[in-house]
Amino acid sequence: MTAINLVGCITGSIASGFFFLPVIGLHWTLMVVTGTGLVLALATWWQLATEIASWSRISMAALGCMLWIGIPGYFRTSLPRDFLGTDGELVDSREGVNANVSVSRKGELLHLEINRMWQGQNVKNHQVFAAHIPWMLNTDARKVLVIGLGTGQTAGSFTVHDIERLDCIEIEDGLIQLVEQHFDAQWMKDPRVQ
């Protein structure tokens, strides 16, 4: 039983992480995993609870299945959107392979978050200095690399300087789409930007 459990844990982790999450997303992965658990539990219970009448086992199995389907439907659960929209009005989100990226509105401000961690907002803030200060320390630099895009304030600030090339690396492509749709992304159209 321990070996079967270990193989199941390894197989389930690999299938969930490398197949289900990237292909069908968090919500449906959770439904598949919990549904599989429910079916296996009911099959095991059916085999072991032979002293309980068949009609009673069928009724309890049907009740379990109805609850599995009904609870998310009744509460209109949607993951990761329910998880992401807790600190303000959720405007948009992307479920990526590595992270969940979202834009939420808090008052007049739009906030960009990765896994609910603040990355920037739609008004200028301290992030612009992450470009200007390094530039002042090395005004001869002509090629710049920015790792981690955020809202693009840092990367965009480099474009006002005399550079030849600005390379930006972002691990989550869903973030790029959100920045283009909800934040000032004019700097991305600069021919020096890759």
JSON list of C-alpha atoms in Angstrom, two decimals:
[
{"chain": "A", "resi": 1, "resn": "MET", "atom": "CA", "xyz": [0.00, 0.00, 0.00]},
{"chain": "A", "resi": 2, "resn": "THR", "atom": "CA", "xyz": [2.89, 2.34, 0.78]},
{"chain": "A", "resi": 3, "resn": "ALA", "atom": "CA", "xyz": [4.46, 1.66, -2.62]},
{"chain": "A", "resi": 4, "resn": "ILE", "atom": "CA", "xyz": [1.11, 2.22, -4.39]},
{"chain": "A", "resi": 5, "resn": "ASN", "atom": "CA", "xyz": [0.64, 5.46, -2.48]},
{"chain": "A", "resi": 6, "resn": "LEU", "atom": "CA", "xyz": [4.18, 6.63, -3.37]},
{"chain": "A", "resi": 7, "resn": "VAL", "atom": "CA", "xyz": [3.72, 5.86, -7.06]},
{"chain": "A", "resi": 8, "resn": "GLY", "atom": "CA", "xyz": [0.35, 7.65, -7.00]},
{"chain": "A", "resi": 9, "resn": "CYS", "atom": "CA", "xyz": [1.87, 10.72, -5.35]},
{"chain": "A", "resi": 10, "resn": "ILE", "atom": "CA", "xyz": [4.72, 10.91, -7.85]},
{"chain": "A", "resi": 11, "resn": "THR", "atom": "CA", "xyz": [2.47, 10.28, -10.86]},
{"chain": "A", "resi": 12, "resn": "GLY", "atom": "CA", "xyz": [-0.13, 12.78, -9.65]},
{"chain": "A", "resi": 13, "resn": "SER", "atom": "CA", "xyz": [2.48, 15.47, -9.02]},
{"chain": "A", "resi": 14, "resn": "ILE", "atom": "CA", "xyz": [4.06, 15.04, -12.43]},
{"chain": "A", "resi": 15, "resn": "ALA", "atom": "CA", "xyz": [0.71, 14.90, -14.24]},
{"chain": "A", "resi": 16, "resn": "SER", "atom": "CA", "xyz": [-0.65, 17.93, -12.38]},
{"chain": "A", "resi": 17, "resn": "GLY", "atom": "CA", "xyz": [2.45, 20.09, -12.69]},
{"chain": "A", "resi": 18, "resn": "PHE", "atom": "CA", "xyz": [3.54, 19.26, -16.21]},
{"chain": "A", "resi": 19, "resn": "PHE", "atom": "CA", "xyz": [0.29, 18.40, -17.95]},
{"chain": "A", "resi": 20, "resn": "PHE", "atom": "CA", "xyz": [-2.94, 19.46, -16.24]},
{"chain": "A", "resi": 21, "resn": "LEU", "atom": "CA", "xyz": [-1.93, 22.93, -14.96]},
{"chain": "A", "resi": 22, "resn": "PRO", "atom": "CA", "xyz": [-0.39, 24.15, -18.24]},
{"chain": "A", "resi": 23, "resn": "VAL", "atom": "CA", "xyz": [-3.08, 22.58, -20.44]},
{"chain": "A", "resi": 24, "resn": "ILE", "atom": "CA", "xyz": [-6.38, 23.00, -18.56]},
{"chain": "A", "resi": 25, "resn": "GLY", "atom": "CA", "xyz": [-5.52, 25.57, -15.87]},
{"chain": "A", "resi": 26, "resn": "LEU", "atom": "CA", "xyz": [-5.82, 25.69, -12.10]},
{"chain": "A", "resi": 27, "resn": "HIS", "atom": "CA", "xyz": [-9.62, 25.49, -11.81]},
{"chain": "A", "resi": 28, "resn": "TRP", "atom": "CA", "xyz": [-10.05, 22.39, -13.95]},
{"chain": "A", "resi": 29, "resn": "THR", "atom": "CA", "xyz": [-6.91, 20.76, -12.55]},
{"chain": "A", "resi": 30, "resn": "LEU", "atom": "CA", "xyz": [-8.43, 21.10, -9.10]},
{"chain": "A", "resi": 31, "resn": "MET", "atom": "CA", "xyz": [-11.68, 19.59, -10.38]},
{"chain": "A", "resi": 32, "resn": "VAL", "atom": "CA", "xyz": [-9.84, 16.64, -12.00]},
{"chain": "A", "resi": 33, "resn": "VAL", "atom": "CA", "xyz": [-7.70, 15.97, -8.92]},
{"chain": "A", "resi": 34, "resn": "THR", "atom": "CA", "xyz": [-10.58, 16.18, -6.44]},
{"chain": "A", "resi": 35, "resn": "GLY", "atom": "CA", "xyz": [-12.87, 14.22, -8.77]},
{"chain": "A", "resi": 36, "resn": "THR", "atom": "CA", "xyz": [-10.28, 11.47, -9.12]},
{"chain": "A", "resi": 37, "resn": "GLY", "atom": "CA", "xyz": [-9.89, 11.39, -5.34]},
{"chain": "A", "resi": 38, "resn": "LEU", "atom": "CA", "xyz": [-13.66, 11.18, -4.94]},
{"chain": "A", "resi": 39, "resn": "VAL", "atom": "CA", "xyz": [-13.99, 8.31, -7.44]},
{"chain": "A", "resi": 40, "resn": "LEU", "atom": "CA", "xyz": [-11.13, 6.37, -5.82]},
{"chain": "A", "resi": 41, "resn": "ALA", "atom": "CA", "xyz": [-12.54, 6.96, -2.34]},
{"chain": "A", "resi": 42, "resn": "LEU", "atom": "CA", "xyz": [-16.02, 5.85, -3.41]},
{"chain": "A", "resi": 43, "resn": "ALA", "atom": "CA", "xyz": [-14.66, 2.73, -5.15]},
{"chain": "A", "resi": 44, "resn": "THR", "atom": "CA", "xyz": [-12.63, 1.79, -2.09]},
{"chain": "A", "resi": 45, "resn": "TRP", "atom": "CA", "xyz": [-15.53, 2.51, 0.25]},
{"chain": "A", "resi": 46, "resn": "TRP", "atom": "CA", "xyz": [-17.87, 0.47, -1.97]},
{"chain": "A", "resi": 47, "resn": "GLN", "atom": "CA", "xyz": [-15.56, -2.53, -1.70]},
{"chain": "A", "resi": 48, "resn": "LEU", "atom": "CA", "xyz": [-14.98, -2.23, 2.05]},
{"chain": "A", "resi": 49, "resn": "ALA", "atom": "CA", "xyz": [-18.45, -1.23, 3.29]},
{"chain": "A", "resi": 50, "resn": "THR", "atom": "CA", "xyz": [-20.20, -4.44, 2.31]},
{"chain": "A", "resi": 51, "resn": "GLU", "atom": "CA", "xyz": [-22.30, -4.43, 5.50]},
{"chain": "A", "resi": 52, "resn": "ILE", "atom": "CA", "xyz": [-24.11, -1.29, 4.29]},
{"chain": "A", "resi": 53, "resn": "ALA", "atom": "CA", "xyz": [-27.07, -1.90, 1.99]},
{"chain": "A", "resi": 54, "resn": "SER", "atom": "CA", "xyz": [-26.49, -1.25, -1.74]},
{"chain": "A", "resi": 55, "resn": "TRP", "atom": "CA", "xyz": [-29.22, 1.42, -1.95]},
{"chain": "A", "resi": 56, "resn": "SER", "atom": "CA", "xyz": [-27.59, 3.27, 0.94]},
{"chain": "A", "resi": 57, "resn": "ARG", "atom": "CA", "xyz": [-24.14, 3.13, -0.71]},
{"chain": "A", "resi": 58, "resn": "ILE", "atom": "CA", "xyz": [-25.61, 4.34, -4.01]},
{"chain": "A", "resi": 59, "resn": "SER", "atom": "CA", "xyz": [-27.39, 7.19, -2.25]},
{"chain": "A", "resi": 60, "resn": "MET", "atom": "CA", "xyz": [-24.27, 8.28, -0.37]},
{"chain": "A", "resi": 61, "resn": "ALA", "atom": "CA", "xyz": [-22.12, 8.03, -3.52]},
{"chain": "A", "resi": 62, "resn": "ALA", "atom": "CA", "xyz": [-24.67, 10.13, -5.44]},
{"chain": "A", "resi": 63, "resn": "LEU", "atom": "CA", "xyz": [-24.73, 12.69, -2.61]},
{"chain": "A", "resi": 64, "resn": "GLY", "atom": "CA", "xyz": [-20.92, 12.90, -2.67]},
{"chain": "A", "resi": 65, "resn": "CYS", "atom": "CA", "xyz": [-20.91, 13.44, -6.44]},
{"chain": "A", "resi": 66, "resn": "MET", "atom": "CA", "xyz": [-23.67, 16.08, -6.25]},
{"chain": "A", "resi": 67, "resn": "LEU", "atom": "CA", "xyz": [-21.72, 17.96, -3.56]},
{"chain": "A", "resi": 68, "resn": "TRP", "atom": "CA", "xyz": [-18.54, 17.75, -5.64]},
{"chain": "A", "resi": 69, "resn": "ILE", "atom": "CA", "xyz": [-20.33, 19.32, -8.61]},
{"chain": "A", "resi": 70, "resn": "GLY", "atom": "CA", "xyz": [-22.75, 21.53, -6.67]},
{"chain": "A", "resi": 71, "resn": "ILE", "atom": "CA", "xyz": [-20.49, 23.34, -4.20]},
{"chain": "A", "resi": 72, "resn": "PRO", "atom": "CA", "xyz": [-18.23, 25.04, -6.80]},
{"chain": "A", "resi": 73, "resn": "GLY", "atom": "CA", "xyz": [-21.29, 25.78, -8.95]},
{"chain": "A", "resi": 74, "resn": "TYR", "atom": "CA", "xyz": [-23.34, 27.22, -6.10]},
{"chain": "A", "resi": 75, "resn": "PHE", "atom": "CA", "xyz": [-20.52, 29.42, -4.83]},
{"chain": "A", "resi": 76, "resn": "ARG", "atom": "CA", "xyz": [-19.45, 30.23, -8.41]},
{"chain": "A", "resi": 77, "resn": "THR", "atom": "CA", "xyz": [-15.88, 29.38, -7.55]},
{"chain": "A", "resi": 78, "resn": "SER", "atom": "CA", "xyz": [-13.30, 30.25, -10.18]},
{"chain": "A", "resi": 79, "resn": "LEU", "atom": "CA", "xyz": [-9.63, 29.79, -9.56]},
{"chain": "A", "resi": 80, "resn": "PRO", "atom": "CA", "xyz": [-7.27, 31.58, -9.78]},
{"chain": "A", "resi": 81, "resn": "ARG", "atom": "CA", "xyz": [-9.55, 34.61, -10.25]},
{"chain": "A", "resi": 82, "resn": "ASP", "atom": "CA", "xyz": [-11.09, 34.27, -6.76]},
{"chain": "A", "resi": 83, "resn": "PHE", "atom": "CA", "xyz": [-7.63, 34.07, -5.22]},
{"chain": "A", "resi": 84, "resn": "LEU", "atom": "CA", "xyz": [-6.31, 37.06, -7.19]},
{"chain": "A", "resi": 85, "resn": "GLY", "atom": "CA", "xyz": [-9.15, 39.51, -6.68]},
{"chain": "A", "resi": 86, "resn": "THR", "atom": "CA", "xyz": [-9.13, 39.72, -2.89]},
{"chain": "A", "resi": 87, "resn": "ASP", "atom": "CA", "xyz": [-7.41, 43.10, -2.44]},
{"chain": "A", "resi": 88, "resn": "GLY", "atom": "CA", "xyz": [-9.46, 45.16, -4.86]},
{"chain": "A", "resi": 89, "resn": "GLU", "atom": "CA", "xyz": [-11.55, 44.85, -8.00]},
{"chain": "A", "resi": 90, "resn": "LEU", "atom": "CA", "xyz": [-9.95, 42.32, -10.33]},
{"chain": "A", "resi": 91, "resn": "VAL", "atom": "CA", "xyz": [-9.70, 43.93, -13.77]},
{"chain": "A", "resi": 92, "resn": "ASP", "atom": "CA", "xyz": [-7.84, 41.24, -15.69]},
{"chain": "A", "resi": 93, "resn": "SER", "atom": "CA", "xyz": [-5.67, 38.19, -15.08]},
{"chain": "A", "resi": 94, "resn": "ARG", "atom": "CA", "xyz": [-3.55, 35.62, -16.83]},
{"chain": "A", "resi": 95, "resn": "GLU", "atom": "CA", "xyz": [-2.82, 32.16, -15.56]},
{"chain": "A", "resi": 96, "resn": "GLY", "atom": "CA", "xyz": [0.73, 31.43, -16.55]},
{"chain": "A", "resi": 97, "resn": "VAL", "atom": "CA", "xyz": [2.93, 28.39, -16.30]},
{"chain": "A", "resi": 98, "resn": "ASN", "atom": "CA", "xyz": [5.03, 29.90, -13.51]},
{"chain": "A", "resi": 99, "resn": "ALA", "atom": "CA", "xyz": [2.73, 32.44, -11.90]},
{"chain": "A", "resi": 100, "resn": "ASN", "atom": "CA", "xyz": [-0.69, 34.05, -11.88]},
{"chain": "A", "resi": 101, "resn": "VAL", "atom": "CA", "xyz": [-0.51, 37.63, -13.11]},
{"chain": "A", "resi": 102, "resn": "SER", "atom": "CA", "xyz": [-3.29, 40.11, -12.43]},
{"chain": "A", "resi": 103, "resn": "VAL", "atom": "CA", "xyz": [-4.34, 43.72, -12.68]},
{"chain": "A", "resi": 104, "resn": "SER", "atom": "CA", "xyz": [-6.57, 45.02, -9.92]},
{"chain": "A", "resi": 105, "resn": "ARG", "atom": "CA", "xyz": [-8.16, 48.40, -9.32]},
{"chain": "A", "resi": 106, "resn": "LYS", "atom": "CA", "xyz": [-7.84, 50.05, -5.94]},
{"chain": "A", "resi": 107, "resn": "GLY", "atom": "CA", "xyz": [-9.47, 53.45, -6.09]},
{"chain": "A", "resi": 108, "resn": "GLU", "atom": "CA", "xyz": [-8.08, 55.24, -9.14]},
{"chain": "A", "resi": 109, "resn": "LEU", "atom": "CA", "xyz": [-4.93, 53.12, -9.34]},
{"chain": "A", "resi": 110, "resn": "LEU", "atom": "CA", "xyz": [-4.34, 50.00, -11.38]},
{"chain": "A", "resi": 111, "resn": "HIS", "atom": "CA", "xyz": [-1.95, 47.59, -9.68]},
{"chain": "A", "resi": 112, "resn": "LEU", "atom": "CA", "xyz": [0.02, 44.83, -11.36]},
{"chain": "A", "resi": 113, "resn": "GLU", "atom": "CA", "xyz": [0.55, 41.75, -9.19]},
{"chain": "A", "resi": 114, "resn": "ILE", "atom": "CA", "xyz": [2.29, 38.44, -9.67]},
{"chain": "A", "resi": 115, "resn": "ASN", "atom": "CA", "xyz": [0.89, 35.79, -7.33]},
{"chain": "A", "resi": 116, "resn": "ARG", "atom": "CA", "xyz": [-0.67, 38.65, -5.35]},
{"chain": "A", "resi": 117, "resn": "MET", "atom": "CA", "xyz": [2.69, 40.39, -4.86]},
{"chain": "A", "resi": 118, "resn": "TRP", "atom": "CA", "xyz": [2.77, 44.02, -5.96]},
{"chain": "A", "resi": 119, "resn": "GLN", "atom": "CA", "xyz": [4.86, 44.71, -9.05]},
{"chain": "A", "resi": 120, "resn": "GLY", "atom": "CA", "xyz": [3.85, 48.23, -9.98]},
{"chain": "A", "resi": 121, "resn": "GLN", "atom": "CA", "xyz": [1.02, 50.59, -10.79]},
{"chain": "A", "resi": 122, "resn": "ASN", "atom": "CA", "xyz": [-0.23, 52.86, -13.55]},
{"chain": "A", "resi": 123, "resn": "VAL", "atom": "CA", "xyz": [1.33, 56.05, -12.14]},
{"chain": "A", "resi": 124, "resn": "LYS", "atom": "CA", "xyz": [5.03, 56.87, -11.94]},
{"chain": "A", "resi": 125, "resn": "ASN", "atom": "CA", "xyz": [6.72, 55.74, -8.76]},
{"chain": "A", "resi": 126, "resn": "HIS", "atom": "CA", "xyz": [10.14, 54.81, -7.42]},
{"chain": "A", "resi": 127, "resn": "GLN", "atom": "CA", "xyz": [10.63, 52.21, -10.16]},
{"chain": "A", "resi": 128, "resn": "VAL", "atom": "CA", "xyz": [11.73, 54.83, -12.68]},
{"chain": "A", "resi": 129, "resn": "PHE", "atom": "CA", "xyz": [14.83, 55.45, -10.56]},
{"chain": "A", "resi": 130, "resn": "ALA", "atom": "CA", "xyz": [15.92, 51.86, -11.15]},
{"chain": "A", "resi": 131, "resn": "ALA", "atom": "CA", "xyz": [16.79, 53.06, -14.68]},
{"chain": "A", "resi": 132, "resn": "HIS", "atom": "CA", "xyz": [18.01, 56.62, -14.15]},
{"chain": "A", "resi": 133, "resn": "ILE", "atom": "CA", "xyz": [20.40, 55.94, -11.26]},
{"chain": "A", "resi": 134, "resn": "PRO", "atom": "CA", "xyz": [22.36, 53.17, -13.04]},
{"chain": "A", "resi": 135, "resn": "TRP", "atom": "CA", "xyz": [22.44, 55.33, -16.17]},
{"chain": "A", "resi": 136, "resn": "MET", "atom": "CA", "xyz": [23.93, 58.25, -14.22]},
{"chain": "A", "resi": 137, "resn": "LEU", "atom": "CA", "xyz": [26.61, 55.90, -12.87]},
{"chain": "A", "resi": 138, "resn": "ASN", "atom": "CA", "xyz": [27.51, 54.63, -16.36]},
{"chain": "A", "resi": 139, "resn": "THR", "atom": "CA", "xyz": [26.49, 57.03, -19.11]},
{"chain": "A", "resi": 140, "resn": "ASP", "atom": "CA", "xyz": [28.70, 55.18, -21.62]},
{"chain": "A", "resi": 141, "resn": "ALA", "atom": "CA", "xyz": [26.47, 52.09, -21.55]},
{"chain": "A", "resi": 142, "resn": "ARG", "atom": "CA", "xyz": [24.79, 51.54, -24.92]},
{"chain": "A", "resi": 143, "resn": "LYS", "atom": "CA", "xyz": [23.25, 48.09, -24.39]},
{"chain": "A", "resi": 144, "resn": "VAL", "atom": "CA", "xyz": [20.91, 47.53, -21.45]},
{"chain": "A", "resi": 145, "resn": "LEU", "atom": "CA", "xyz": [19.36, 44.37, -20.07]},
{"chain": "A", "resi": 146, "resn": "VAL", "atom": "CA", "xyz": [16.26, 44.51, -17.84]},
{"chain": "A", "resi": 147, "resn": "ILE", "atom": "CA", "xyz": [15.24, 41.26, -16.17]},
{"chain": "A", "resi": 148, "resn": "GLY", "atom": "CA", "xyz": [11.68, 41.17, -14.85]},
{"chain": "A", "resi": 149, "resn": "LEU", "atom": "CA", "xyz": [9.39, 43.59, -16.60]},
{"chain": "A", "resi": 150, "resn": "GLY", "atom": "CA", "xyz": [6.86, 44.65, -13.97]},
{"chain": "A", "resi": 151, "resn": "THR", "atom": "CA", "xyz": [4.72, 47.48, -15.36]},
{"chain": "A", "resi": 152, "resn": "GLY", "atom": "CA", "xyz": [7.60, 48.56, -17.59]},
{"chain": "A", "resi": 153, "resn": "GLN", "atom": "CA", "xyz": [8.42, 51.80, -15.77]},
{"chain": "A", "resi": 154, "resn": "THR", "atom": "CA", "xyz": [12.07, 50.85, -15.30]},
{"chain": "A", "resi": 155, "resn": "ALA", "atom": "CA", "xyz": [12.55, 49.51, -18.81]},
{"chain": "A", "resi": 156, "resn": "GLY", "atom": "CA", "xyz": [10.64, 52.40, -20.36]},
{"chain": "A", "resi": 157, "resn": "SER", "atom": "CA", "xyz": [12.76, 54.92, -18.48]},
{"chain": "A", "resi": 158, "resn": "PHE", "atom": "CA", "xyz": [15.90, 53.64, -20.18]},
{"chain": "A", "resi": 159, "resn": "THR", "atom": "CA", "xyz": [14.48, 54.65, -23.58]},
{"chain": "A", "resi": 160, "resn": "VAL", "atom": "CA", "xyz": [14.86, 58.37, -22.79]},
{"chain": "A", "resi": 161, "resn": "HIS", "atom": "CA", "xyz": [18.64, 57.87, -22.64]},
{"chain": "A", "resi": 162, "resn": "ASP", "atom": "CA", "xyz": [21.11, 57.47, -25.49]},
{"chain": "A", "resi": 163, "resn": "ILE", "atom": "CA", "xyz": [21.15, 53.69, -25.79]},
{"chain": "A", "resi": 164, "resn": "GLU", "atom": "CA", "xyz": [21.49, 51.43, -28.83]},
{"chain": "A", "resi": 165, "resn": "ARG", "atom": "CA", "xyz": [19.60, 48.43, -27.54]},
{"chain": "A", "resi": 166, "resn": "LEU", "atom": "CA", "xyz": [17.29, 47.51, -24.64]},
{"chain": "A", "resi": 167, "resn": "ASP", "atom": "CA", "xyz": [16.74, 43.81, -24.04]},
{"chain": "A", "resi": 168, "resn": "CYS", "atom": "CA", "xyz": [13.92, 42.86, -21.68]},
{"chain": "A", "resi": 169, "resn": "ILE", "atom": "CA", "xyz": [13.50, 39.40, -20.23]},
{"chain": "A", "resi": 170, "resn": "GLU", "atom": "CA", "xyz": [10.25, 38.29, -18.62]},
{"chain": "A", "resi": 171, "resn": "ILE", "atom": "CA", "xyz": [9.62, 34.69, -17.61]},
{"chain": "A", "resi": 172, "resn": "GLU", "atom": "CA", "xyz": [5.81, 34.99, -17.71]},
{"chain": "A", "resi": 173, "resn": "ASP", "atom": "CA", "xyz": [4.49, 35.99, -21.14]},
{"chain": "A", "resi": 174, "resn": "GLY", "atom": "CA", "xyz": [1.03, 36.69, -19.73]},
{"chain": "A", "resi": 175, "resn": "LEU", "atom": "CA", "xyz": [2.53, 39.68, -17.94]},
{"chain": "A", "resi": 176, "resn": "ILE", "atom": "CA", "xyz": [3.57, 41.26, -21.25]},
{"chain": "A", "resi": 177, "resn": "GLN", "atom": "CA", "xyz": [-0.01, 41.05, -22.51]},
{"chain": "A", "resi": 178, "resn": "LEU", "atom": "CA", "xyz": [-1.35, 42.71, -19.35]},
{"chain": "A", "resi": 179, "resn": "VAL", "atom": "CA", "xyz": [1.22, 45.51, -19.52]},
{"chain": "A", "resi": 180, "resn": "GLU", "atom": "CA", "xyz": [0.35, 46.19, -23.16]},
{"chain": "A", "resi": 181, "resn": "GLN", "atom": "CA", "xyz": [-3.38, 46.30, -22.39]},
{"chain": "A", "resi": 182, "resn": "HIS", "atom": "CA", "xyz": [-3.50, 48.17, -19.08]},
{"chain": "A", "resi": 183, "resn": "PHE", "atom": "CA", "xyz": [-0.32, 50.21, -18.62]},
{"chain": "A", "resi": 184, "resn": "ASP", "atom": "CA", "xyz": [1.73, 52.73, -20.60]},
{"chain": "A", "resi": 185, "resn": "ALA", "atom": "CA", "xyz": [3.50, 50.46, -23.08]},
{"chain": "A", "resi": 186, "resn": "GLN", "atom": "CA", "xyz": [4.54, 52.99, -25.74]},
{"chain": "A", "resi": 187, "resn": "TRP", "atom": "CA", "xyz": [8.18, 52.27, -24.92]},
{"chain": "A", "resi": 188, "resn": "MET", "atom": "CA", "xyz": [7.69, 48.69, -26.21]},
{"chain": "A", "resi": 189, "resn": "LYS", "atom": "CA", "xyz": [7.24, 50.09, -29.73]},
{"chain": "A", "resi": 190, "resn": "ASP", "atom": "CA", "xyz": [10.70, 51.73, -29.64]},
{"chain": "A", "resi": 191, "resn": "PRO", "atom": "CA", "xyz": [12.84, 49.97, -32.30]},
{"chain": "A", "resi": 192, "resn": "ARG", "atom": "CA", "xyz": [15.70, 49.66, -29.80]},
{"chain": "A", "resi": 193, "resn": "VAL", "atom": "CA", "xyz": [13.58, 47.44, -27.55]},
{"chain": "A", "resi": 194, "resn": "GLN", "atom": "CA", "xyz": [13.74, 43.65, -27.85]}
]
